[in-house]
PDB file of C-alpha atoms in Angstrom:
ATOM      1  CA  UNK A  37     -59.980  13.334 -21.815  1.00 85.00           C
ATOM      2  CA  UNK A  38     -57.764  10.813 -20.054  1.00 95.00           C
ATOM      3  CA  UNK A  39     -54.551  12.215 -18.648  1.00 98.00           C
ATOM      4  CA  UNK A  40     -51.161  10.999 -17.522  1.00 98.00           C
ATOM      5  CA  UNK A  41     -49.340  12.482 -14.559  1.00 98.00           C
ATOM      6  CA  UNK A  42     -45.744  13.455 -15.228  1.00 98.00           C
ATOM      7  CA  UNK A  43     -42.927  12.917 -12.746  1.00 98.00           C
ATOM      8  CA  UNK A  44     -43.310  16.425 -11.320  1.00 98.00           C
ATOM      9  CA  UNK A  45     -47.071  16.127 -10.824  1.00 98.00           C
ATOM     10  CA  UNK A  46     -48.126  17.988 -13.994  1.00 98.00           C
ATOM     11  CA  UNK A  47     -51.152  16.456 -15.758  1.00 98.00           C
ATOM     12  CA  UNK A  48     -50.894  15.914 -19.521  1.00 98.00           C
ATOM     13  CA  UNK A  49     -53.657  14.765 -21.903  1.00 98.00           C
ATOM     14  CA  UNK A  50     -52.946  11.308 -23.292  1.00 98.00           C
ATOM     15  CA  UNK A  51     -54.186  12.306 -26.745  1.00 98.00           C
ATOM     16  CA  UNK A  52     -53.301  15.506 -28.543  1.00 98.00           C
ATOM     17  CA  UNK A  53     -52.790  17.134 -31.914  1.00 98.00           C
ATOM     18  CA  UNK A  54     -49.460  17.301 -33.738  1.00 98.00           C
ATOM     19  CA  UNK A  55     -48.533  19.726 -36.508  1.00 98.00           C
ATOM     20  CA  UNK A  56     -45.404  18.112 -37.957  1.00 97.00           C
ATOM     21  CA  UNK A  57     -45.288  18.571 -41.759  1.00 94.00           C
ATOM     22  CA  UNK A  58     -48.363  20.810 -41.802  1.00 97.00           C
ATOM     23  CA  UNK A  59     -47.363  23.865 -43.878  1.00 95.00           C
ATOM     24  CA  UNK A  60     -47.482  27.155 -41.934  1.00 93.00           C
ATOM     25  CA  UNK A  61     -50.208  28.502 -44.214  1.00 95.00           C
ATOM     26  CA  UNK A  62     -52.484  25.566 -43.279  1.00 97.00           C
ATOM     27  CA  UNK A  63     -51.522  25.252 -39.629  1.00 98.00           C
ATOM     28  CA  UNK A  64     -53.695  27.982 -38.140  1.00 98.00           C
ATOM     29  CA  UNK A  65     -56.893  26.540 -39.602  1.00 98.00           C
ATOM     30  CA  UNK A  66     -55.892  22.986 -38.716  1.00 98.00           C
ATOM     31  CA  UNK A  67     -55.179  23.876 -35.092  1.00 98.00           C
ATOM     32  CA  UNK A  68     -58.381  25.922 -34.874  1.00 98.00           C
ATOM     33  CA  UNK A  69     -60.387  22.917 -36.071  1.00 98.00           C
ATOM     34  CA  UNK A  70     -58.533  20.599 -33.705  1.00 98.00           C
ATOM     35  CA  UNK A  71     -59.341  22.847 -30.752  1.00 98.00           C
ATOM     36  CA  UNK A  72     -62.963  22.986 -31.864  1.00 97.00           C
ATOM     37  CA  UNK A  73     -62.977  19.161 -31.979  1.00 97.00           C
ATOM     38  CA  UNK A  74     -61.850  19.043 -28.345  1.00 97.00           C
ATOM     39  CA  UNK A  75     -58.087  18.635 -28.493  1.00 98.00           C
ATOM     40  CA  UNK A  76     -56.235  20.436 -25.720  1.00 98.00           C
ATOM     41  CA  UNK A  77     -52.697  19.076 -26.136  1.00 98.00           C
ATOM     42  CA  UNK A  78     -50.874  20.808 -29.005  1.00 98.00           C
ATOM     43  CA  UNK A  79     -47.433  19.694 -30.166  1.00 98.00           C
ATOM     44  CA  UNK A  80     -45.167  21.816 -32.365  1.00 98.00           C
ATOM     45  CA  UNK A  81     -41.437  22.557 -32.674  1.00 98.00           C
ATOM     46  CA  UNK A  82     -39.102  25.332 -33.725  1.00 97.00           C
ATOM     47  CA  UNK A  83     -37.959  23.083 -36.563  1.00 96.00           C
ATOM     48  CA  UNK A  84     -41.498  22.769 -37.939  1.00 96.00           C
ATOM     49  CA  UNK A  85     -41.650  26.446 -38.846  1.00 95.00           C
ATOM     50  CA  UNK A  86     -45.280  26.820 -37.753  1.00 97.00           C
ATOM     51  CA  UNK A  87     -45.139  27.975 -34.120  1.00 98.00           C
ATOM     52  CA  UNK A  88     -46.560  31.381 -35.097  1.00 98.00           C
ATOM     53  CA  UNK A  89     -49.580  29.810 -36.768  1.00 98.00           C
ATOM     54  CA  UNK A  90     -50.198  27.609 -33.722  1.00 98.00           C
ATOM     55  CA  UNK A  91     -50.048  30.687 -31.534  1.00 98.00           C
ATOM     56  CA  UNK A  92     -52.562  32.583 -33.670  1.00 98.00           C
ATOM     57  CA  UNK A  93     -54.980  29.677 -33.536  1.00 98.00           C
ATOM     58  CA  UNK A  94     -54.660  29.489 -29.761  1.00 98.00           C
ATOM     59  CA  UNK A  95     -55.183  33.241 -29.390  1.00 97.00           C
ATOM     60  CA  UNK A  96     -58.291  33.244 -31.552  1.00 97.00           C
ATOM     61  CA  UNK A  97     -59.793  30.038 -30.170  1.00 96.00           C
ATOM     62  CA  UNK A  98     -61.335  31.441 -27.024  1.00 95.00           C
ATOM     63  CA  UNK A  99     -60.107  28.369 -25.124  1.00 97.00           C
ATOM     64  CA  UNK A 100     -58.803  29.417 -21.694  1.00 97.00           C
ATOM     65  CA  UNK A 101     -55.025  29.093 -21.458  1.00 97.00           C
ATOM     66  CA  UNK A 102     -55.280  26.911 -18.360  1.00 97.00           C
ATOM     67  CA  UNK A 103     -57.179  24.285 -20.376  1.00 98.00           C
ATOM     68  CA  UNK A 104     -54.365  23.951 -22.912  1.00 98.00           C
ATOM     69  CA  UNK A 105     -51.185  21.909 -22.824  1.00 98.00           C
ATOM     70  CA  UNK A 106     -48.732  23.404 -25.326  1.00 98.00           C
ATOM     71  CA  UNK A 107     -45.469  21.715 -26.273  1.00 98.00           C
ATOM     72  CA  UNK A 108     -42.673  22.962 -28.470  1.00 98.00           C
ATOM     73  CA  UNK A 109     -39.128  21.754 -29.026  1.00 98.00           C
ATOM     74  CA  UNK A 110     -35.593  23.096 -28.908  1.00 97.00           C
ATOM     75  CA  UNK A 111     -33.399  22.521 -31.941  1.00 96.00           C
ATOM     76  CA  UNK A 112     -29.666  21.739 -31.653  1.00 93.00           C
ATOM     77  CA  UNK A 113     -27.847  24.825 -30.344  1.00 90.00           C
ATOM     78  CA  UNK A 114     -24.343  26.089 -31.076  1.00 81.00           C
ATOM     79  CA  UNK A 115     -22.000  26.972 -28.206  1.00 80.00           C
ATOM     80  CA  UNK A 116     -22.534  28.557 -25.777  1.00 92.00           C
ATOM     81  CA  UNK A 117     -25.462  26.164 -25.629  1.00 93.00           C
ATOM     82  CA  UNK A 118     -26.905  27.450 -22.370  1.00 94.00           C
ATOM     83  CA  UNK A 119     -27.202  31.048 -23.589  1.00 96.00           C
ATOM     84  CA  UNK A 120     -28.462  30.010 -27.012  1.00 95.00           C
ATOM     85  CA  UNK A 121     -31.039  27.668 -25.493  1.00 97.00           C
ATOM     86  CA  UNK A 122     -32.506  30.499 -23.437  1.00 97.00           C
ATOM     87  CA  UNK A 123     -32.669  32.702 -26.536  1.00 96.00           C
ATOM     88  CA  UNK A 124     -34.268  29.910 -28.585  1.00 96.00           C
ATOM     89  CA  UNK A 125     -36.872  29.427 -25.867  1.00 97.00           C
ATOM     90  CA  UNK A 126     -37.776  33.122 -25.893  1.00 97.00           C
ATOM     91  CA  UNK A 127     -38.055  33.044 -29.687  1.00 97.00           C
ATOM     92  CA  UNK A 128     -40.449  30.102 -29.568  1.00 98.00           C
ATOM     93  CA  UNK A 129     -42.487  31.615 -26.750  1.00 98.00           C
ATOM     94  CA  UNK A 130     -42.812  34.915 -28.624  1.00 98.00           C
ATOM     95  CA  UNK A 131     -43.903  33.153 -31.817  1.00 98.00           C
ATOM     96  CA  UNK A 132     -46.511  31.225 -29.845  1.00 98.00           C
ATOM     97  CA  UNK A 133     -47.654  34.408 -28.100  1.00 98.00           C
ATOM     98  CA  UNK A 134     -47.620  32.707 -24.692  1.00 98.00           C
ATOM     99  CA  UNK A 135     -46.190  33.625 -21.308  1.00 96.00           C
ATOM    100  CA  UNK A 136     -45.183  30.046 -20.486  1.00 98.00           C
ATOM    101  CA  UNK A 137     -45.026  26.555 -21.968  1.00 98.00           C
ATOM    102  CA  UNK A 138     -46.448  23.370 -20.550  1.00 98.00           C
ATOM    103  CA  UNK A 139     -43.674  21.191 -21.953  1.00 98.00           C
ATOM    104  CA  UNK A 140     -40.349  22.044 -23.593  1.00 98.00           C
ATOM    105  CA  UNK A 141     -38.528  19.190 -25.310  1.00 98.00           C
ATOM    106  CA  UNK A 142     -34.953  18.849 -26.523  1.00 98.00           C
ATOM    107  CA  UNK A 143     -35.681  17.803 -30.093  1.00 97.00           C
ATOM    108  CA  UNK A 144     -32.472  15.873 -30.842  1.00 96.00           C
ATOM    109  CA  UNK A 145     -29.841  14.179 -28.652  1.00 95.00           C
ATOM    110  CA  UNK A 146     -26.982  16.086 -30.278  1.00 93.00           C
ATOM    111  CA  UNK A 147     -24.678  19.006 -29.666  1.00 91.00           C
ATOM    112  CA  UNK A 148     -23.966  20.171 -26.124  1.00 94.00           C
ATOM    113  CA  UNK A 149     -26.803  18.158 -24.644  1.00 96.00           C
ATOM    114  CA  UNK A 150     -25.797  18.981 -21.076  1.00 96.00           C
ATOM    115  CA  UNK A 151     -25.522  22.713 -21.702  1.00 96.00           C
ATOM    116  CA  UNK A 152     -28.935  22.668 -23.327  1.00 97.00           C
ATOM    117  CA  UNK A 153     -30.400  20.620 -20.493  1.00 98.00           C
ATOM    118  CA  UNK A 154     -28.992  22.889 -17.768  1.00 97.00           C
ATOM    119  CA  UNK A 155     -30.681  25.846 -19.482  1.00 98.00           C
ATOM    120  CA  UNK A 156     -33.932  23.908 -19.681  1.00 98.00           C
ATOM    121  CA  UNK A 157     -33.673  23.052 -15.979  1.00 98.00           C
ATOM    122  CA  UNK A 158     -33.344  26.784 -15.306  1.00 98.00           C
ATOM    123  CA  UNK A 159     -36.479  27.476 -17.347  1.00 98.00           C
ATOM    124  CA  UNK A 160     -38.449  24.929 -15.347  1.00 98.00           C
ATOM    125  CA  UNK A 161     -37.213  26.242 -12.011  1.00 98.00           C
ATOM    126  CA  UNK A 162     -38.269  29.753 -13.035  1.00 98.00           C
ATOM    127  CA  UNK A 163     -41.732  28.562 -14.054  1.00 98.00           C
ATOM    128  CA  UNK A 164     -41.257  29.502 -17.711  1.00 98.00           C
ATOM    129  CA  UNK A 165     -42.201  25.930 -18.614  1.00 98.00           C
ATOM    130  CA  UNK A 166     -44.133  23.536 -16.401  1.00 98.00           C
ATOM    131  CA  UNK A 167     -42.123  20.511 -17.488  1.00 98.00           C
ATOM    132  CA  UNK A 168     -39.097  19.626 -19.609  1.00 98.00           C
ATOM    133  CA  UNK A 169     -38.240  16.529 -21.575  1.00 98.00           C
ATOM    134  CA  UNK A 170     -36.481  15.095 -24.586  1.00 98.00           C
ATOM    135  CA  UNK A 171     -37.223  13.541 -27.946  1.00 98.00           C
ATOM    136  CA  UNK A 172     -35.473  10.849 -29.952  1.00 97.00           C
ATOM    137  CA  UNK A 173     -33.257   9.711 -27.078  1.00 98.00           C
ATOM    138  CA  UNK A 174     -32.286   6.037 -27.169  1.00 97.00           C
ATOM    139  CA  UNK A 175     -31.986   4.222 -23.824  1.00 97.00           C
ATOM    140  CA  UNK A 176     -28.259   4.763 -23.298  1.00 97.00           C
ATOM    141  CA  UNK A 177     -28.479   8.512 -23.908  1.00 96.00           C
ATOM    142  CA  UNK A 178     -31.596   8.866 -21.754  1.00 98.00           C
ATOM    143  CA  UNK A 179     -30.159   7.013 -18.754  1.00 98.00           C
ATOM    144  CA  UNK A 180     -26.882   8.938 -19.027  1.00 97.00           C
ATOM    145  CA  UNK A 181     -28.791  12.252 -19.015  1.00 98.00           C
ATOM    146  CA  UNK A 182     -30.823  11.176 -15.986  1.00 98.00           C
ATOM    147  CA  UNK A 183     -27.788  10.040 -13.991  1.00 97.00           C
ATOM    148  CA  UNK A 184     -25.767  13.201 -14.611  1.00 96.00           C
ATOM    149  CA  UNK A 185     -28.373  15.918 -14.076  1.00 97.00           C
ATOM    150  CA  UNK A 186     -30.695  17.130 -11.361  1.00 97.00           C
ATOM    151  CA  UNK A 187     -34.043  17.033 -13.184  1.00 98.00           C
ATOM    152  CA  UNK A 188     -35.191  13.813 -14.836  1.00 98.00           C
ATOM    153  CA  UNK A 189     -36.920  14.359 -18.202  1.00 98.00           C
ATOM    154  CA  UNK A 190     -40.682  14.232 -17.796  1.00 98.00           C
ATOM    155  CA  UNK A 191     -41.248  12.944 -21.342  1.00 98.00           C
ATOM    156  CA  UNK A 192     -39.338  11.200 -24.125  1.00 98.00           C
ATOM    157  CA  UNK A 193     -41.059  11.573 -27.509  1.00 98.00           C
ATOM    158  CA  UNK A 194     -39.932   8.750 -29.781  1.00 98.00           C
ATOM    159  CA  UNK A 195     -41.021   6.852 -32.874  1.00 98.00           C
ATOM    160  CA  UNK A 196     -43.691   4.426 -31.647  1.00 98.00           C
ATOM    161  CA  UNK A 197     -46.206   2.579 -33.817  1.00 98.00           C
ATOM    162  CA  UNK A 198     -47.405  -1.007 -34.409  1.00 98.00           C
ATOM    163  CA  UNK A 199     -44.277  -1.886 -36.406  1.00 98.00           C
ATOM    164  CA  UNK A 200     -41.849  -0.353 -33.863  1.00 98.00           C
ATOM    165  CA  UNK A 201     -43.533  -0.741 -30.499  1.00 98.00           C
ATOM    166  CA  UNK A 202     -40.751   0.104 -27.989  1.00 98.00           C
ATOM    167  CA  UNK A 203     -42.338  -2.010 -25.229  1.00 98.00           C
ATOM    168  CA  UNK A 204     -39.095  -2.846 -23.413  1.00 98.00           C
ATOM    169  CA  UNK A 205     -37.963   0.765 -23.665  1.00 98.00           C
ATOM    170  CA  UNK A 206     -41.299   1.947 -22.325  1.00 98.00           C
ATOM    171  CA  UNK A 207     -40.765  -0.245 -19.268  1.00 98.00           C
ATOM    172  CA  UNK A 208     -37.270   1.176 -18.754  1.00 98.00           C
ATOM    173  CA  UNK A 209     -38.681   4.694 -18.972  1.00 98.00           C
ATOM    174  CA  UNK A 210     -41.393   3.806 -16.500  1.00 98.00           C
ATOM    175  CA  UNK A 211     -38.739   2.616 -14.045  1.00 98.00           C
ATOM    176  CA  UNK A 212     -37.052   6.020 -14.308  1.00 98.00           C
ATOM    177  CA  UNK A 213     -40.275   8.039 -14.181  1.00 98.00           C
ATOM    178  CA  UNK A 214     -40.207   9.164 -17.821  1.00 98.00           C
ATOM    179  CA  UNK A 215     -43.458   9.295 -19.810  1.00 98.00           C
ATOM    180  CA  UNK A 216     -43.310   7.819 -23.318  1.00 98.00           C
ATOM    181  CA  UNK A 217     -44.880   9.859 -26.109  1.00 98.00           C
ATOM    182  CA  UNK A 218     -45.296   8.640 -29.671  1.00 98.00           C
ATOM    183  CA  UNK A 219     -44.383  10.360 -32.878  1.00 98.00           C
ATOM    184  CA  UNK A 220     -45.257   8.672 -36.144  1.00 97.00           C
ATOM    185  CA  UNK A 221     -48.054   6.710 -34.493  1.00 98.00           C
ATOM    186  CA  UNK A 222     -49.502   5.767 -37.879  1.00 98.00           C
ATOM    187  CA  UNK A 223     -46.022   5.075 -39.324  1.00 97.00           C
ATOM    188  CA  UNK A 224     -47.030   7.610 -42.004  1.00 96.00           C
ATOM    189  CA  UNK A 225     -48.963   4.754 -43.594  1.00 96.00           C
ATOM    190  CA  UNK A 226     -45.861   2.677 -44.258  1.00 96.00           C
ATOM    191  CA  UNK A 227     -46.051  -1.118 -44.420  1.00 96.00           C
ATOM    192  CA  UNK A 228     -49.654  -0.604 -45.631  1.00 98.00           C
ATOM    193  CA  UNK A 229     -50.700   0.157 -42.069  1.00 98.00           C
ATOM    194  CA  UNK A 230     -54.152   1.477 -42.986  1.00 98.00           C
ATOM    195  CA  UNK A 231     -55.059  -1.742 -44.799  1.00 98.00           C
ATOM    196  CA  UNK A 232     -53.346  -4.142 -42.402  1.00 98.00           C
ATOM    197  CA  UNK A 233     -55.587  -7.237 -42.142  1.00 98.00           C
ATOM    198  CA  UNK A 234     -55.222  -7.666 -38.389  1.00 98.00           C
ATOM    199  CA  UNK A 235     -55.872  -4.031 -37.533  1.00 98.00           C
ATOM    200  CA  UNK A 236     -58.757  -3.917 -40.024  1.00 98.00           C
ATOM    201  CA  UNK A 237     -60.340  -7.042 -38.507  1.00 98.00           C
ATOM    202  CA  UNK A 238     -60.087  -5.632 -34.990  1.00 98.00           C
ATOM    203  CA  UNK A 239     -61.563  -2.330 -36.147  1.00 98.00           C
ATOM    204  CA  UNK A 240     -64.480  -4.077 -37.797  1.00 98.00           C
ATOM    205  CA  UNK A 241     -65.412  -5.700 -34.474  1.00 98.00           C
ATOM    206  CA  UNK A 242     -65.912  -2.263 -32.913  1.00 98.00           C
ATOM    207  CA  UNK A 243     -67.040  -0.276 -35.936  1.00 98.00           C
ATOM    208  CA  UNK A 244     -63.758   1.635 -35.806  1.00 98.00           C
ATOM    209  CA  UNK A 245     -61.129   2.544 -38.388  1.00 98.00           C
ATOM    210  CA  UNK A 246     -57.566   1.240 -38.372  1.00 98.00           C
ATOM    211  CA  UNK A 247     -56.418   4.687 -37.226  1.00 98.00           C
ATOM    212  CA  UNK A 248     -58.779   4.528 -34.253  1.00 98.00           C
ATOM    213  CA  UNK A 249     -57.547   1.044 -33.360  1.00 98.00           C
ATOM    214  CA  UNK A 250     -53.932   2.248 -33.428  1.00 98.00           C
ATOM    215  CA  UNK A 251     -54.699   5.254 -31.250  1.00 98.00           C
ATOM    216  CA  UNK A 252     -56.613   3.101 -28.782  1.00 98.00           C
ATOM    217  CA  UNK A 253     -53.726   0.616 -28.749  1.00 98.00           C
ATOM    218  CA  UNK A 254     -51.275   3.429 -27.967  1.00 98.00           C
ATOM    219  CA  UNK A 255     -53.367   5.126 -25.296  1.00 98.00           C
ATOM    220  CA  UNK A 256     -54.336   1.807 -23.705  1.00 98.00           C
ATOM    221  CA  UNK A 257     -50.607   1.150 -23.324  1.00 98.00           C
ATOM    222  CA  UNK A 258     -50.229   4.507 -21.597  1.00 98.00           C
ATOM    223  CA  UNK A 259     -48.481   6.091 -24.572  1.00 98.00           C
ATOM    224  CA  UNK A 260     -49.280   9.752 -25.240  1.00 98.00           C
ATOM    225  CA  UNK A 261     -50.261  10.123 -28.915  1.00 98.00           C
ATOM    226  CA  UNK A 262     -50.320  13.221 -31.141  1.00 98.00           C
ATOM    227  CA  UNK A 263     -51.949  12.330 -34.490  1.00 98.00           C
ATOM    228  CA  UNK A 264     -51.883  14.902 -37.269  1.00 96.00           C
ATOM    229  CA  UNK A 265     -54.513  15.747 -39.868  1.00 95.00           C
ATOM    230  CA  UNK A 266     -55.670  18.730 -41.898  1.00 96.00           C
ATOM    231  CA  UNK A 267     -59.188  17.305 -42.296  1.00 96.00           C
ATOM    232  CA  UNK A 268     -61.754  18.182 -39.647  1.00 97.00           C
ATOM    233  CA  UNK A 269     -63.620  14.895 -40.042  1.00 98.00           C
ATOM    234  CA  UNK A 270     -60.399  12.907 -39.518  1.00 97.00           C
ATOM    235  CA  UNK A 271     -59.528  14.987 -36.464  1.00 98.00           C
ATOM    236  CA  UNK A 272     -62.907  14.143 -34.960  1.00 98.00           C
ATOM    237  CA  UNK A 273     -62.448  10.463 -35.814  1.00 98.00           C
ATOM    238  CA  UNK A 274     -59.008  10.366 -34.200  1.00 98.00           C
ATOM    239  CA  UNK A 275     -60.413  11.965 -31.062  1.00 98.00           C
ATOM    240  CA  UNK A 276     -63.208   9.379 -30.753  1.00 97.00           C
ATOM    241  CA  UNK A 277     -61.218   6.461 -29.330  1.00 98.00           C
ATOM    242  CA  UNK A 278     -62.239   6.189 -25.694  1.00 98.00           C
ATOM    243  CA  UNK A 279     -65.555   4.391 -26.065  1.00 97.00           C
ATOM    244  CA  UNK A 280     -64.040   0.938 -26.540  1.00 98.00           C
ATOM    245  CA  UNK A 281     -61.257  -1.189 -25.045  1.00 98.00           C
ATOM    246  CA  UNK A 282     -59.055  -3.682 -26.818  1.00 98.00           C
ATOM    247  CA  UNK A 283     -58.964  -7.118 -25.201  1.00 98.00           C
ATOM    248  CA  UNK A 284     -55.796  -8.716 -23.880  1.00 98.00           C
ATOM    249  CA  UNK A 285     -55.866 -11.105 -26.844  1.00 98.00           C
ATOM    250  CA  UNK A 286     -56.147  -8.208 -29.289  1.00 98.00           C
ATOM    251  CA  UNK A 287     -53.292  -6.353 -27.605  1.00 98.00           C
ATOM    252  CA  UNK A 288     -51.194  -9.524 -27.812  1.00 98.00           C
ATOM    253  CA  UNK A 289     -52.071  -9.963 -31.481  1.00 98.00           C
ATOM    254  CA  UNK A 290     -51.006  -6.401 -32.280  1.00 98.00           C
ATOM    255  CA  UNK A 291     -47.744  -7.077 -30.452  1.00 98.00           C
ATOM    256  CA  UNK A 292     -46.875  -9.624 -33.158  1.00 98.00           C
ATOM    257  CA  UNK A 293     -46.639  -6.793 -35.723  1.00 98.00           C
ATOM    258  CA  UNK A 294     -43.517  -5.402 -34.052  1.00 98.00           C
ATOM    259  CA  UNK A 295     -40.406  -5.565 -36.264  1.00 97.00           C
ATOM    260  CA  UNK A 296     -38.155  -4.034 -33.627  1.00 97.00           C
ATOM    261  CA  UNK A 297     -36.774  -1.568 -36.144  1.00 96.00           C
ATOM    262  CA  UNK A 298     -37.387   2.039 -37.177  1.00 96.00           C
ATOM    263  CA  UNK A 299     -39.275   2.659 -40.395  1.00 96.00           C
ATOM    264  CA  UNK A 300     -37.690   6.099 -40.705  1.00 95.00           C
ATOM    265  CA  UNK A 301     -34.129   6.528 -39.451  1.00 89.00           C
ATOM    266  CA  UNK A 302     -31.892   5.484 -36.596  1.00 90.00           C
ATOM    267  CA  UNK A 303     -30.628   8.341 -34.446  1.00 91.00           C
ATOM    268  CA  UNK A 304     -27.491   6.286 -33.806  1.00 91.00           C
ATOM    269  CA  UNK A 305     -26.597   6.170 -37.529  1.00 93.00           C
ATOM    270  CA  UNK A 306     -23.506   8.381 -38.076  1.00 95.00           C
ATOM    271  CA  UNK A 307     -24.914   9.811 -41.311  1.00 94.00           C
ATOM    272  CA  UNK A 308     -28.180  10.768 -39.603  1.00 92.00           C
ATOM    273  CA  UNK A 309     -26.279  12.245 -36.669  1.00 92.00           C
ATOM    274  CA  UNK A 310     -24.173  14.356 -39.026  1.00 92.00           C
ATOM    275  CA  UNK A 311     -27.152  15.530 -41.076  1.00 90.00           C
ATOM    276  CA  UNK A 312     -29.335  16.502 -38.109  1.00 89.00           C
ATOM    277  CA  UNK A 313     -26.574  17.993 -35.972  1.00 79.00           C
ATOM    278  CA  UNK A 314     -25.445  20.289 -38.783  1.00 81.00           C
ATOM    279  CA  UNK A 315     -28.903  21.639 -39.536  1.00 88.00           C
ATOM    280  CA  UNK A 316     -29.523  25.151 -38.243  1.00 83.00           C
ATOM    281  CA  UNK A 317     -32.734  27.135 -38.076  1.00 87.00           C
ATOM    282  CA  UNK A 318     -33.237  30.697 -39.291  1.00 68.00           C
ATOM    283  CA  UNK A 319     -34.617  33.121 -36.741  1.00 57.00           C
TER     284      UNK A 319
END
């Protein structure tokens, strides 16, 4: 498996398995099958409600802990944010059944971001998590966080797919030492992604599916991808993307699909900010 090296020297697989929107009752089997298929990067979140199932799958997998790269995410915390962040971390760690995380992400750029981040810095310094990062931060919020804190986020997980490619933002992150990670890499099938003529034509040249072309496009750009599936055969297909390379012309052609806009929601939209910032998790 190809890896990227984060800004603190930690190695992270460039392709992993995400569990967003997988119901808790299906998550344990899905993660078990993903681990059996070879995935070693697992991505969950407190807000997904399935950390416990991920942890059970890890425990029963027989895969040595040192081979795994486990990520979970902190939801927006009420004041005092620093204390509540530490408690939220312990809750997630206990649900996962682990003694440390590989990556802990701030899930949303809302609330007392700086209080949350200072607590996360403490967790990294103490070795409770090997790296810390953020998700859904737009450039202004990311740069502000970097300039006003000691530890630069190792990762920013953002919506990235052929219709919202984030190329300029990726370059900005690279300049600051932040690794881009994609969520929604398949755009959840929107804009008829899986039947897109260009992606289908490129796939046909290599005997690959549209999904495989998209994952190769992401990883070839240096974007960490975390596709989700509950089907073992699809997991295996998504993992089989390193035996071909897209040409410069093909990469340029895919670049023309970029609309420059989210297909889901804008984290700068006041209504979205209000809805997400007010949501609280139980337990």
